[in-house]
XYZ file of C-alpha atoms in Angstrom:
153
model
C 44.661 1.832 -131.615
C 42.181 1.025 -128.933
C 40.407 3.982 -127.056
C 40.113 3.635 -123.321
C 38.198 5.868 -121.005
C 40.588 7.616 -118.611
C 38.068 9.557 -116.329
C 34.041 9.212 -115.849
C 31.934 11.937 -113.644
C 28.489 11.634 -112.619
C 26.800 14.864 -112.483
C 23.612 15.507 -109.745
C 21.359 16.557 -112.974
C 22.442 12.560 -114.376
C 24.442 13.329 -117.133
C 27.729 11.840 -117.298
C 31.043 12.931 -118.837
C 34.131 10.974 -119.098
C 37.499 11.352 -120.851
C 38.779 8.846 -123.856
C 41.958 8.408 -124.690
C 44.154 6.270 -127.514
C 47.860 5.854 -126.534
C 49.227 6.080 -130.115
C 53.088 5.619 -129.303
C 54.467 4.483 -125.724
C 57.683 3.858 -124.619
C 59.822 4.846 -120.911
C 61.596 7.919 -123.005
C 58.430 9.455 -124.520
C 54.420 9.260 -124.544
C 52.077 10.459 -127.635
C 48.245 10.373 -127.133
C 44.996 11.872 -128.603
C 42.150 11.963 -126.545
C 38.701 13.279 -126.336
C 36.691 15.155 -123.528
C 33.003 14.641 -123.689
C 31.361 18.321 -122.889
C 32.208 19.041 -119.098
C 34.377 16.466 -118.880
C 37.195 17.678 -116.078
C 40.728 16.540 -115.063
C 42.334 17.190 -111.947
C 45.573 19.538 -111.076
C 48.603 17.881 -111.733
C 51.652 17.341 -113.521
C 53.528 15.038 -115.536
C 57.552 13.722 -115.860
C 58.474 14.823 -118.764
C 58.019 18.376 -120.900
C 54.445 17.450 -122.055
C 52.739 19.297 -125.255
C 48.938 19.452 -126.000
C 47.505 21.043 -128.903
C 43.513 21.520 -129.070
C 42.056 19.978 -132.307
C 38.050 20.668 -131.858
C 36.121 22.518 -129.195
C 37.698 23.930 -126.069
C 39.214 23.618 -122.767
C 39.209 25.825 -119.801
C 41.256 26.141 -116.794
C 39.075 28.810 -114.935
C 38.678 32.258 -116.852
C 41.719 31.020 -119.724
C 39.510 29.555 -122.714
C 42.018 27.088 -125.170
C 40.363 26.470 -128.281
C 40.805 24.404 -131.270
C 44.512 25.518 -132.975
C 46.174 26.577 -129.279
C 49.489 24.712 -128.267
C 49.761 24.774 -125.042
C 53.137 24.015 -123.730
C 53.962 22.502 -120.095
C 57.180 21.946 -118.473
C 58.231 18.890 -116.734
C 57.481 19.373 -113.079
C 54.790 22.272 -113.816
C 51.153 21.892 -112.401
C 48.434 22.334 -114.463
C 44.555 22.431 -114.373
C 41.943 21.878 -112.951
C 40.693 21.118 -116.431
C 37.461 21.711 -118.308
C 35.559 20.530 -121.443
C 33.663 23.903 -123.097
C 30.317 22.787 -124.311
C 31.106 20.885 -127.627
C 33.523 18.743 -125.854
C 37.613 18.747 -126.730
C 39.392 16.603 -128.672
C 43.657 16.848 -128.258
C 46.835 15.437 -129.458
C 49.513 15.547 -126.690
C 53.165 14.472 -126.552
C 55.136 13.568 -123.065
C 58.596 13.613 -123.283
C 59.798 10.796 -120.959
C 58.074 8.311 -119.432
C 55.259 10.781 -118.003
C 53.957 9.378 -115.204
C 50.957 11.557 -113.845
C 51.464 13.425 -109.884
C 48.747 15.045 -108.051
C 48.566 18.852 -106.924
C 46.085 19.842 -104.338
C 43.151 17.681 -104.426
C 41.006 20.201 -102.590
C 41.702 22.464 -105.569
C 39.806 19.348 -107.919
C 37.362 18.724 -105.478
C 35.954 22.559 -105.236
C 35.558 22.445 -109.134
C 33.675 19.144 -108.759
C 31.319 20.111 -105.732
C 30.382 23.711 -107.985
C 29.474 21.509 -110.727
C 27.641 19.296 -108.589
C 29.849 16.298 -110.041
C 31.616 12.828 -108.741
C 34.228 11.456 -109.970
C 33.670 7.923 -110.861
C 35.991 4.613 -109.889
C 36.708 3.379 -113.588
C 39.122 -0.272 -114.135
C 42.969 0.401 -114.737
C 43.250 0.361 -118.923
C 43.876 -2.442 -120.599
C 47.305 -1.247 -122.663
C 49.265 -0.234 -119.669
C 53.061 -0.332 -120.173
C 54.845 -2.396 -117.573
C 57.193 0.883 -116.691
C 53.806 2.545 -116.137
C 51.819 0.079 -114.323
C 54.952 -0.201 -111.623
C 54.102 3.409 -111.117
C 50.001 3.855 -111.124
C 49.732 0.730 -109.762
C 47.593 2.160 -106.946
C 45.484 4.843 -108.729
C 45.339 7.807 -106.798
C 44.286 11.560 -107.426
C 44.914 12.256 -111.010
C 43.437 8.900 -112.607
C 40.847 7.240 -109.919
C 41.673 3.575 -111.397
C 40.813 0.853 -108.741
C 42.527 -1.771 -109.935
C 44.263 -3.993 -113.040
C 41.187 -5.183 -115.534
């Protein structure tokens, strides 16, 4: 299974961090993926359709003061809001499990942007992925908040 990056910041010190991820099963009723977070790596609040699962196989997470490290479950509800997310300083790598077709929605960007302007990061315009499903790309089509995707490869 190919791995695509999902996410790329710039940071004002240089660095860069961006999140991979390999889409191991699709289809509209359900979505399994593993990814990996390079160390302060971030994603933005939002939500998914469809009860999503994640559960942290190496390093951490954070979603301000709660730390999720390797062995947590964390379990999210379609509809619910979660994040902004954060890559501890070893990076994270997770398995997660969308029931449905799990289309990504936005929460408050100004929540995203305040994490990204104390960490003195950008989020960077990356290419649409290669691998996505027609029921998906009918819905991301236009990027947006939670994935930053400009346009089809």
């Amino acid at each position: 299974v190919p791995i695509e990056e999902m996410l790329r910041f710039e940071f004002a010190d240089g660095r860069t961090a961006s999140i991979w991820e390999k889409w191991i099963e699709m289809s509209p009723r359900y979505f399994a993926f593993w990814n990996r977070w390079d160390p302060g790596a971030m994603s933005p609040l939002h939500g998914h359709t469809g009860d999503h699962i994640n559960l942290i196989l190496k390093g951490e997470i954070r979603c301000g003061e709660v730390v999720c490290r390797e062995g947590t479950h964390i379990m999210l509800e379609w509809g619910d809001l979660f994040g902004p997310w954060e890559a501890g300083p070893e990076g994270c790598e997770l398995y997660g499990f969308i029931a449905g077709d799990g289309a990504p929605f936005s929460g408050d960007p100004a929540v995203f942007q305040a994490l990204l302007d104390a960490r003195g990061a950008r989020s960077v315009p990356l290419p649409m992925p290669k691998r996505l499903p027609p029921w998906s790309l009918a819905k991301l089509g236009g990027g947006g908040n939670v994935t930053n995707w400009t346009a089809p490869p």
